[in-house]
Amino acid sequence: MPNADFVTGLKCRLCGKLYPKSPINFCTDDFGPLEVDYDYARMRLALSREKITKRPRGMWRYRELLPLDGDPTVGPQVGGTPLIRADRLADALGVEQLWIKNDAVNFPTLSFKDRVVSVALSKAREFGMRTVGCASTGNLANSVAAQAAQAGLETIILVPADLERAKIFGTAVYGAKVIGVTGTYDEVNRLCTQIALKYGWGFVNVNLRPFYAEGSKSMGFEIAEDLGWRFPQHVVCPMAGGALIGKIHKAFTELNTVGLVDTPVTTKMWGAQAAGCNPISDCVKSGRERHKPVRKPNTICKSLAIGDPADGYFAARLMRESGGWAEDVTDDEIIEGMLLLARTEGVFGETAGGTTVAVTRKLLDQGRIPRDEEIVICITGNGLKTQDAVFDAIEEPAEIKPSLMEFEALAGLAGEPALA
Amino acid sequence: MAIQVQIPTPMREQAGGKAEVTVNGVTVQAALADLLRQFPALGPKLFDNGRLRPYVNVFVNDEDIRYLDEMNTPLSDGQTLALIPAVAGG
């Protein structure tokens, strides 16, 4: 991919100090987060809608806007998930125009994390790393394990020991070394920072984080392209670390900056959390500048259970500045949200999806999101991984003998005249 | 009241290249003051206008001081104080 690298380096989001491209995630002066910096003027000349649409569907059709030196070597088929016109859910929620960005069917591990991992592991290879890892609430673990297996990288994955069985199993099956840590996600995360600093391994959400997080932008690029190269009025997004909501908005801004979408971004960004772990929504609602960390998250929505979100400050600021807001919902509301999504649109989203649907409903009921404007809901993971959460809410199937009489009795058809 | 302070890689240049430094102090505040007395160059790294920088987390024996008594968290002999950059995860 000659001359397709538009990355100028890494830039501190607090002080603006520039760093060369390297596996580092924080500014050495003030410890602020580093973000990838691009030469947009040069990119603008190299990009066109025609060029992008000729490429295969998937996140790498936007390769100029993603931070690799060369072609992706890990996960070249990731992304390109459907944007579904959700009319039945729209009716149920009482809104006019509703879309679902369905990353529950992302490839290869059924969550939006496949996007960030494709970037991070391709980058790890560019840096010559042989061992990669992550701290994870589950989806990231699945994706790192699967994609590292494809890439032939050694993996070390640390997760809270009390994670859903399906998520631990769905990591170990790929041959990854999985370590359950008896503690919260934030404790796992802190341990990973210590390991990454000491051993220099490629932890995707520690020292590879600036590159990794950029992968989430592809969800925003796809939403805009699938809407016909325009931006929706509202995006509702689940928040764990708080990076995704920022990256979707950044994606829209970049599409405008490089001339792929002419209209400026006026999209209002709305964030969804669980009541049992709501540091970012609490920050927005209470008017605090910085979030108050949650020591012991307590929710069925484990994929969003980050008590001390690294991007909490930026996510809260974005929601306020874009004209959006944040809300959080109870575990019961999360289950209702999962069932509503499944029963209106045939999409089985995980608990984070239920959270996002339930928060959308709450924000509509509060009158914050207008019912006559276009809304996109981001579904970021698959319900098959969090079946335990809804198990008790689903009616057990009836059981009968293989007899027509028993079937008719059960279905209330007894006594109907035979047709033949 | 000897406290071991673990210094992360990006701060070691300002700490005489050491990965661990012994300080004295009955609270986190006092221990960090002693650390800065020994290595004044760490001051601007850790503090901004007298306040701990938002992206530096301080742990006493693996517990975040924001869940304890912040800078007033009491320390006892032999405890470990770790300074860890906060920008990770998610």
Coordinates of C-alpha atoms in Angstrom, one line a residue:
Chain A
M1 CA 0.0 0.0 0.0
P2 CA 2.4 2.7 -1.1
N3 CA 1.9 6.2 0.1
A4 CA -1.3 5.3 2.0
D5 CA 0.0 6.1 5.5
F6 CA -1.2 9.4 6.6
V7 CA -0.3 9.1 10.2
T8 CA 2.0 11.9 11.4
G9 CA 2.5 10.6 14.9
L10 CA 0.8 10.5 18.3
K11 CA -0.5 13.6 20.1
C12 CA -1.3 14.2 23.7
R13 CA -5.0 15.0 24.1
L14 CA -4.2 17.3 27.1
C15 CA -1.1 19.3 26.2
G16 CA -0.7 18.5 22.4
K17 CA 2.8 17.2 22.7
L18 CA 3.8 15.1 19.7
Y19 CA 5.3 11.7 19.8
P20 CA 6.6 9.4 17.0
K21 CA 4.6 6.3 16.1
S22 CA 5.4 3.8 18.8
P23 CA 3.7 1.5 21.3
I24 CA 2.9 4.1 24.0
N25 CA -0.4 5.2 25.3
F26 CA 0.2 8.2 27.5
C27 CA 2.1 11.5 27.4
T28 CA 5.3 11.3 29.5
D29 CA 4.9 14.9 30.7
D30 CA 1.3 14.9 32.1
F31 CA 0.2 11.2 31.5
G32 CA -2.7 12.4 29.3
P33 CA -4.0 10.0 26.6
L34 CA -2.3 9.9 23.2
E35 CA -4.3 9.9 20.0
V36 CA -3.2 9.2 16.5
D37 CA -2.6 12.4 14.5
Y38 CA -3.1 12.4 10.7
D39 CA -2.3 14.6 7.7
Y40 CA -5.8 15.3 6.7
A41 CA -4.9 17.8 3.9
R42 CA -2.9 15.1 2.1
M43 CA -5.6 12.5 2.9
R44 CA -8.3 14.7 1.4
L45 CA -6.4 14.6 -2.0
A46 CA -6.1 10.8 -1.9
L47 CA -9.7 9.9 -1.0
S48 CA -12.9 9.9 -2.8
R49 CA -16.3 8.2 -2.4
E50 CA -15.7 6.4 -5.7
K51 CA -12.4 5.0 -4.5
I52 CA -13.9 3.7 -1.3
T53 CA -17.0 2.2 -2.7
K54 CA -15.0 0.2 -5.3
R55 CA -13.3 -1.7 -2.4
P56 CA -14.8 -4.8 -0.7
R57 CA -17.3 -4.0 2.0
G58 CA -15.7 -4.0 5.4
M59 CA -13.8 -1.7 7.7
W60 CA -10.6 -1.6 5.6
R61 CA -12.3 0.2 2.8
Y62 CA -11.5 3.2 4.9
R63 CA -7.9 2.2 5.3
E64 CA -6.5 5.8 4.7
L65 CA -8.4 6.8 7.9
L66 CA -6.9 4.0 10.0
P67 CA -3.4 4.0 11.5
L68 CA -1.5 1.3 9.7
D69 CA 1.7 1.7 7.7
G70 CA 0.7 -1.1 5.2
D71 CA -2.1 -3.4 4.5
P72 CA -4.0 -5.0 7.4
T73 CA -2.4 -8.4 8.1
V74 CA -4.9 -9.4 10.8
G75 CA -8.7 -9.3 10.3
P76 CA -8.9 -8.0 6.8
Q77 CA -12.5 -9.1 6.6
V78 CA -13.8 -7.4 9.7
G79 CA -16.6 -4.9 9.7
G80 CA -19.2 -4.1 7.0
T81 CA -22.0 -5.1 9.4
P82 CA -25.6 -4.2 8.5
L83 CA -27.3 -0.9 9.2
I84 CA -30.9 -2.1 9.7
R85 CA -34.0 0.0 9.2
A86 CA -35.8 -0.8 12.4
D87 CA -39.4 0.0 11.8
R88 CA -41.0 -2.4 14.3
L89 CA -38.7 -1.3 17.1
A90 CA -39.4 2.3 16.0
D91 CA -43.2 1.6 16.4
A92 CA -42.6 0.1 19.8
L93 CA -40.6 3.1 21.0
G94 CA -42.9 5.6 19.3
V95 CA -40.3 7.2 16.9
E96 CA -40.4 7.9 13.2
Q97 CA -37.0 6.9 11.9
L98 CA -34.8 4.3 13.6
W99 CA -31.7 2.4 12.5
I100 CA -29.7 -0.3 14.2
K101 CA -26.0 -0.6 13.5
N102 CA -25.7 -4.3 14.1
D103 CA -22.2 -5.3 15.3
A104 CA -23.7 -8.3 17.0
V105 CA -22.8 -10.1 13.7
N106 CA -19.4 -8.7 13.3
F107 CA -16.7 -11.1 12.1
P108 CA -15.0 -13.1 13.5
T109 CA -16.3 -12.9 17.2
L110 CA -19.6 -11.1 17.1
S111 CA -18.8 -7.8 18.6
F112 CA -17.5 -4.3 17.7
K113 CA -14.2 -5.3 19.3
D114 CA -13.2 -7.2 16.2
R115 CA -12.7 -3.7 14.6
V116 CA -10.3 -2.4 17.2
V117 CA -8.4 -5.7 17.5
S118 CA -7.9 -5.9 13.7
V119 CA -6.1 -2.6 13.9
A120 CA -4.2 -3.3 17.1
L121 CA -2.8 -6.7 16.1
S122 CA -1.9 -5.5 12.6
K123 CA -0.1 -2.7 14.3
A124 CA 1.5 -5.1 16.8
R125 CA 3.0 -7.0 13.9
E126 CA 4.2 -3.8 12.3
F127 CA 6.0 -3.1 15.6
G128 CA 7.5 -6.6 15.5
M129 CA 5.7 -7.8 18.6
R130 CA 5.3 -11.6 19.2
T131 CA 3.2 -11.6 22.3
V132 CA -0.1 -9.7 22.6
G133 CA -2.7 -9.4 25.3
C134 CA -5.5 -7.4 26.9
A135 CA -7.5 -6.7 29.9
S136 CA -11.1 -7.5 29.0
T137 CA -14.7 -7.7 30.1
G138 CA -15.1 -10.5 27.6
N139 CA -15.8 -9.3 24.0
L140 CA -12.3 -8.0 23.6
A141 CA -10.8 -11.2 25.0
N142 CA -12.8 -13.3 22.5
S143 CA -11.6 -11.1 19.6
V144 CA -7.9 -10.9 20.7
A145 CA -7.8 -14.7 21.1
A146 CA -9.4 -15.4 17.7
Q147 CA -7.5 -12.9 15.7
A148 CA -4.2 -13.7 17.4
A149 CA -4.8 -17.3 16.6
Q150 CA -5.2 -16.4 12.9
A151 CA -2.0 -14.2 13.1
G152 CA 0.0 -16.8 15.0
L153 CA 0.7 -14.5 17.9
E154 CA 1.2 -15.6 21.5
T155 CA -1.6 -14.3 23.7
I156 CA -2.1 -13.5 27.3
I157 CA -5.6 -12.4 28.3
L158 CA -6.6 -11.2 31.7
V159 CA -10.3 -11.1 32.7
P160 CA -12.2 -10.7 35.9
A161 CA -12.6 -14.3 37.2
D162 CA -16.4 -13.9 37.6
L163 CA -17.0 -13.3 33.9
E164 CA -19.8 -15.1 32.0
R165 CA -18.7 -18.6 31.2
A166 CA -19.5 -18.2 27.5
K167 CA -17.0 -15.4 27.3
I168 CA -14.2 -17.2 29.1
F169 CA -14.9 -20.3 27.0
G170 CA -15.1 -18.3 23.8
T171 CA -11.5 -17.1 24.6
A172 CA -9.9 -20.3 25.7
V173 CA -11.2 -22.2 22.7
Y174 CA -8.8 -20.3 20.4
G175 CA -5.8 -21.5 22.4
A176 CA -5.2 -18.2 24.3
K177 CA -3.7 -18.2 27.7
V178 CA -6.6 -17.0 29.9
I179 CA -6.0 -15.7 33.4
G180 CA -9.0 -15.1 35.6
V181 CA -8.2 -12.4 38.1
T182 CA -10.1 -12.3 41.4
G183 CA -11.0 -8.6 41.2
T184 CA -12.9 -6.0 39.2
Y185 CA -12.1 -5.1 35.6
D186 CA -10.4 -2.0 36.8
E187 CA -8.0 -4.1 38.9
V188 CA -7.3 -6.3 36.0
N189 CA -6.7 -3.2 33.9
R190 CA -4.2 -1.8 36.4
L191 CA -2.4 -5.1 36.5
C192 CA -2.1 -5.2 32.7
T193 CA -0.6 -1.7 32.7
Q194 CA 2.0 -2.9 35.2
I195 CA 2.7 -6.0 33.0
A196 CA 2.9 -3.9 29.8
L197 CA 5.2 -1.4 31.3
K198 CA 7.5 -4.1 32.8
Y199 CA 7.6 -6.6 29.9
G200 CA 6.9 -4.4 26.8
W201 CA 4.3 -6.9 25.4
G202 CA 1.6 -5.5 23.1
F203 CA -1.4 -5.0 25.3
V204 CA -4.1 -3.9 22.8
N205 CA -5.8 -1.6 25.2
V206 CA -2.7 -0.4 27.1
N207 CA 0.3 0.4 25.1
L208 CA -1.3 -0.2 21.7
R209 CA -4.4 1.8 22.8
P210 CA -4.1 4.9 20.6
F211 CA -4.0 2.7 17.5
Y212 CA -6.5 0.2 18.8
A213 CA -9.2 2.8 19.6
E214 CA -9.1 4.2 16.1
G215 CA -10.6 1.0 14.8
S216 CA -13.9 2.0 16.4
K217 CA -14.2 4.9 13.9
S218 CA -15.0 2.4 11.2
M219 CA -18.4 1.9 12.9
G220 CA -19.1 5.6 12.3
F221 CA -17.8 5.5 8.7
E222 CA -20.1 2.6 7.9
I223 CA -23.1 4.3 9.5
A224 CA -22.6 7.5 7.4
E225 CA -21.9 5.7 4.1
D226 CA -24.9 3.4 4.6
L227 CA -27.1 6.4 5.2
G228 CA -26.0 7.7 1.8
W229 CA -23.0 9.7 2.9
R230 CA -24.7 11.7 5.5
F231 CA -24.9 11.8 9.3
P232 CA -27.9 10.9 11.5
Q233 CA -29.3 13.4 13.9
H234 CA -28.8 11.2 16.9
V235 CA -26.6 8.2 17.8
V236 CA -27.1 6.2 21.0
C237 CA -24.1 4.3 22.1
P238 CA -23.2 2.0 25.0
M239 CA -20.3 3.2 27.2
A240 CA -17.8 1.1 29.1
G241 CA -14.4 2.8 28.8
G242 CA -16.1 5.6 26.9
A243 CA -14.0 5.4 23.8
L244 CA -16.5 4.2 21.2
I245 CA -18.9 7.1 21.5
G246 CA -16.0 9.5 20.9
K247 CA -14.7 7.5 18.0
I248 CA -18.0 7.4 16.2
H249 CA -18.3 11.2 16.5
K250 CA -14.6 11.5 15.4
A251 CA -15.4 9.4 12.3
F252 CA -18.2 11.7 11.3
T253 CA -15.9 14.8 11.8
E254 CA -13.2 13.2 9.7
L255 CA -15.5 12.3 6.9
N256 CA -16.4 16.0 6.8
T257 CA -12.8 17.1 7.1
V258 CA -11.6 15.0 4.2
G259 CA -14.5 16.1 2.0
L260 CA -16.4 12.8 1.9
V261 CA -19.5 14.3 3.5
D262 CA -20.1 18.0 2.8
T263 CA -22.4 18.9 5.7
P264 CA -20.8 19.6 9.0
V265 CA -21.5 17.2 11.9
T266 CA -24.5 18.2 14.1
T267 CA -25.2 14.7 15.4
K268 CA -26.1 14.6 19.1
M269 CA -24.3 11.8 20.9
W270 CA -26.2 9.9 23.7
G271 CA -24.5 7.5 26.0
A272 CA -25.9 4.4 27.7
Q273 CA -24.8 2.7 30.9
A274 CA -26.1 0.2 33.5
A275 CA -27.3 1.7 36.8
G276 CA -25.0 -0.7 38.6
C277 CA -22.0 0.9 36.9
N278 CA -22.7 4.4 35.7
P279 CA -19.6 6.6 36.2
I280 CA -20.0 8.4 32.9
S281 CA -23.8 8.9 32.9
D282 CA -23.5 10.0 36.5
C283 CA -20.8 12.5 35.5
V284 CA -23.1 14.0 32.8
K285 CA -26.2 14.0 34.9
S286 CA -24.6 15.5 38.0
G287 CA -22.7 18.2 36.0
R288 CA -19.3 17.0 37.3
E289 CA -16.3 17.7 35.2
R290 CA -14.7 14.3 35.9
H291 CA -16.4 11.0 36.7
K292 CA -16.4 9.5 40.1
P293 CA -15.1 6.0 39.8
V294 CA -17.3 3.1 40.9
R295 CA -15.4 0.7 43.2
K296 CA -17.6 -2.4 42.8
P297 CA -19.7 -2.5 39.7
N298 CA -22.9 -4.5 40.2
T299 CA -24.8 -5.3 37.1
I300 CA -25.7 -8.1 34.7
C301 CA -24.2 -6.0 32.0
K302 CA -20.6 -7.1 32.6
S303 CA -19.3 -5.9 29.2
L304 CA -20.0 -2.3 30.4
A305 CA -18.8 -2.8 33.9
I306 CA -15.8 -0.5 33.9
G307 CA -15.8 1.5 37.1
D308 CA -13.0 3.9 36.2
P309 CA -13.4 4.6 32.4
A310 CA -10.2 5.9 30.7
D311 CA -12.3 8.1 28.3
G312 CA -14.9 9.1 30.8
Y313 CA -13.9 12.7 30.8
F314 CA -13.9 13.0 27.0
A315 CA -17.1 11.1 26.6
A316 CA -19.0 13.2 29.1
R317 CA -17.6 16.4 27.5
L318 CA -18.7 15.2 24.0
M319 CA -22.2 14.4 25.1
R320 CA -22.6 17.8 26.6
E321 CA -21.0 19.7 23.7
S322 CA -22.9 17.8 21.0
G323 CA -26.3 18.5 22.7
G324 CA -26.7 14.9 23.8
W325 CA -27.0 13.4 27.3
A326 CA -26.5 10.1 29.1
E327 CA -28.7 7.8 31.1
D328 CA -28.5 4.5 32.9
V329 CA -31.0 1.7 33.4
T330 CA -31.6 -1.1 35.9
D331 CA -30.9 -4.8 35.2
D332 CA -34.6 -5.5 34.7
E333 CA -34.8 -2.7 32.1
I334 CA -31.7 -4.2 30.4
I335 CA -33.4 -7.5 30.1
E336 CA -36.6 -5.8 28.8
G337 CA -34.5 -4.0 26.2
M338 CA -32.8 -7.2 25.0
L339 CA -36.2 -8.9 24.6
L340 CA -37.7 -5.9 22.9
L341 CA -34.9 -5.8 20.4
A342 CA -35.1 -9.5 19.8
R343 CA -38.9 -9.6 19.4
T344 CA -39.2 -6.5 17.2
E345 CA -36.2 -6.8 15.0
G346 CA -34.9 -10.4 15.3
V347 CA -31.6 -9.1 16.7
F348 CA -30.3 -10.8 19.8
G349 CA -28.0 -8.2 21.2
E350 CA -26.0 -8.8 24.4
T351 CA -26.7 -7.1 27.7
A352 CA -25.0 -3.9 26.4
G353 CA -27.5 -3.9 23.5
G354 CA -30.4 -4.2 26.0
T355 CA -28.9 -1.3 27.9
T356 CA -28.7 0.8 24.8
V357 CA -32.3 0.1 23.8
A358 CA -33.6 0.7 27.3
V359 CA -31.6 4.0 27.6
T360 CA -33.0 5.1 24.2
R361 CA -36.5 4.5 25.5
K362 CA -35.7 6.4 28.7
L363 CA -34.3 9.4 26.9
L364 CA -37.4 9.4 24.6
D365 CA -39.7 9.2 27.5
Q366 CA -37.8 12.1 29.2
G367 CA -38.4 14.1 26.0
R368 CA -34.7 14.6 25.5
I369 CA -34.5 12.8 22.1
P370 CA -37.3 14.1 19.9
R371 CA -39.5 11.3 18.5
D372 CA -39.6 12.7 14.9
E373 CA -35.9 12.8 14.3
E374 CA -33.6 10.1 12.9
I375 CA -31.9 7.9 15.5
V376 CA -29.2 5.3 15.1
I377 CA -28.8 2.7 18.0
C378 CA -25.4 0.9 18.2
I379 CA -25.6 -2.8 19.1
T380 CA -22.1 -3.8 19.9
G381 CA -22.2 -7.4 20.9
N382 CA -24.2 -10.7 20.6
G383 CA -26.8 -12.0 23.0
L384 CA -25.6 -15.6 22.5
K385 CA -22.6 -14.7 24.7
T386 CA -24.8 -13.4 27.6
Q387 CA -27.7 -16.0 27.5
D388 CA -27.6 -16.4 31.3
A389 CA -28.9 -12.8 31.7
V390 CA -32.2 -13.6 29.9
F391 CA -32.5 -17.2 30.7
D392 CA -35.1 -16.7 33.5
A393 CA -37.1 -14.3 31.5
I394 CA -37.7 -16.7 28.7
E395 CA -40.6 -19.2 28.9
E396 CA -39.5 -22.8 28.9
P397 CA -40.7 -24.6 25.7
A398 CA -43.7 -26.9 26.1
E399 CA -43.0 -30.6 25.7
I400 CA -45.4 -33.1 24.1
K401 CA -45.4 -36.6 22.7
P402 CA -45.2 -36.9 18.9
S403 CA -49.0 -37.0 18.7
L404 CA -51.3 -34.8 16.7
M405 CA -53.9 -34.9 19.5
E406 CA -51.4 -33.6 22.1
F407 CA -50.3 -30.9 19.7
E408 CA -53.9 -29.8 19.1
A409 CA -54.6 -29.8 22.8
L410 CA -51.6 -27.7 23.5
A411 CA -52.3 -25.2 20.6
G412 CA -56.0 -25.0 21.6
L413 CA -57.0 -26.5 18.3
A414 CA -58.8 -29.6 19.7
G415 CA -62.1 -30.2 18.0
E416 CA -61.2 -28.5 14.7
P417 CA -62.5 -30.5 11.8
A418 CA -59.8 -32.3 9.8
L419 CA -58.9 -30.7 6.5
A420 CA -58.2 -33.9 4.7
Chain B
M1 CA 7.8 4.4 58.7
A2 CA 9.5 3.1 55.5
I3 CA 7.3 3.0 52.5
Q4 CA 8.3 1.5 49.1
V5 CA 7.3 3.6 46.2
Q6 CA 7.1 1.8 42.8
I7 CA 8.2 4.2 40.0
P8 CA 6.7 3.5 36.5
T9 CA 9.2 3.5 33.6
P10 CA 8.3 7.0 32.3
M11 CA 9.1 8.6 35.6
R12 CA 12.4 6.8 36.3
E13 CA 14.6 9.3 34.6
Q14 CA 13.4 11.8 37.2
A15 CA 14.0 9.3 40.0
G16 CA 17.6 8.6 39.4
G17 CA 16.8 5.6 37.2
K18 CA 15.3 3.7 40.1
A19 CA 12.3 1.4 39.9
E20 CA 11.6 1.5 43.6
V21 CA 12.4 4.3 46.1
T22 CA 12.1 4.2 49.9
V23 CA 10.3 7.1 51.5
N24 CA 8.9 8.1 54.8
G25 CA 5.5 9.4 55.6
V26 CA 2.4 8.6 57.7
T27 CA 0.0 9.5 54.9
V28 CA 0.1 9.3 51.1
Q29 CA 0.5 13.1 51.0
A30 CA 3.5 12.9 53.3
A31 CA 5.1 10.0 51.5
L32 CA 4.8 11.8 48.1
A33 CA 6.2 14.9 49.7
D34 CA 9.2 12.9 50.8
L35 CA 9.5 11.4 47.3
L36 CA 9.6 14.9 45.8
R37 CA 12.1 16.1 48.5
Q38 CA 14.4 13.3 47.3
F39 CA 13.7 13.7 43.6
P40 CA 12.4 17.2 42.9
A41 CA 12.2 16.6 39.2
L42 CA 9.2 14.3 39.8
G43 CA 7.2 17.3 40.9
P44 CA 5.8 18.5 37.6
K45 CA 5.2 14.9 36.5
L46 CA 3.0 14.1 39.4
F47 CA 1.4 17.4 40.3
D48 CA -0.2 20.3 38.5
N49 CA -0.8 23.4 40.6
G50 CA -0.4 21.4 43.8
R51 CA -3.0 18.8 42.7
L52 CA -2.2 15.2 41.7
R53 CA -2.6 15.0 37.9
P54 CA -5.9 13.4 36.8
Y55 CA -4.2 10.6 34.7
V56 CA -1.9 9.4 37.5
N57 CA -3.4 6.9 39.8
V58 CA -1.9 6.1 43.2
F59 CA -2.4 2.7 44.8
V60 CA -1.6 1.6 48.4
N61 CA -1.0 -2.1 48.4
D62 CA -3.0 -2.4 45.2
E63 CA -6.0 -0.3 46.4
D64 CA -6.7 2.9 44.5
I65 CA -6.5 5.8 47.0
R66 CA -9.7 7.3 45.5
Y67 CA -11.5 4.5 47.3
L68 CA -9.6 5.1 50.5
D69 CA -9.0 8.5 52.0
E70 CA -7.4 10.0 48.9
M71 CA -4.2 11.9 49.8
N72 CA -4.9 11.6 53.5
T73 CA -4.9 7.8 53.3
P74 CA -2.8 6.6 56.3
L75 CA 0.2 4.4 55.7
S76 CA 1.9 1.9 57.8
D77 CA 5.5 0.6 57.8
G78 CA 6.3 -1.7 54.9
Q79 CA 3.4 -0.7 52.7
T80 CA 3.8 -0.3 49.0
L81 CA 2.8 2.8 47.1
A82 CA 2.5 2.4 43.3
L83 CA 2.2 5.3 40.8
I84 CA 0.4 4.0 37.7
P85 CA -0.6 5.9 34.5
A86 CA -4.4 5.8 34.2
V87 CA -5.0 5.8 30.5
A88 CA -5.8 2.2 29.7
G89 CA -8.6 -0.2 29.1
G90 CA -12.0 -0.2 27.5

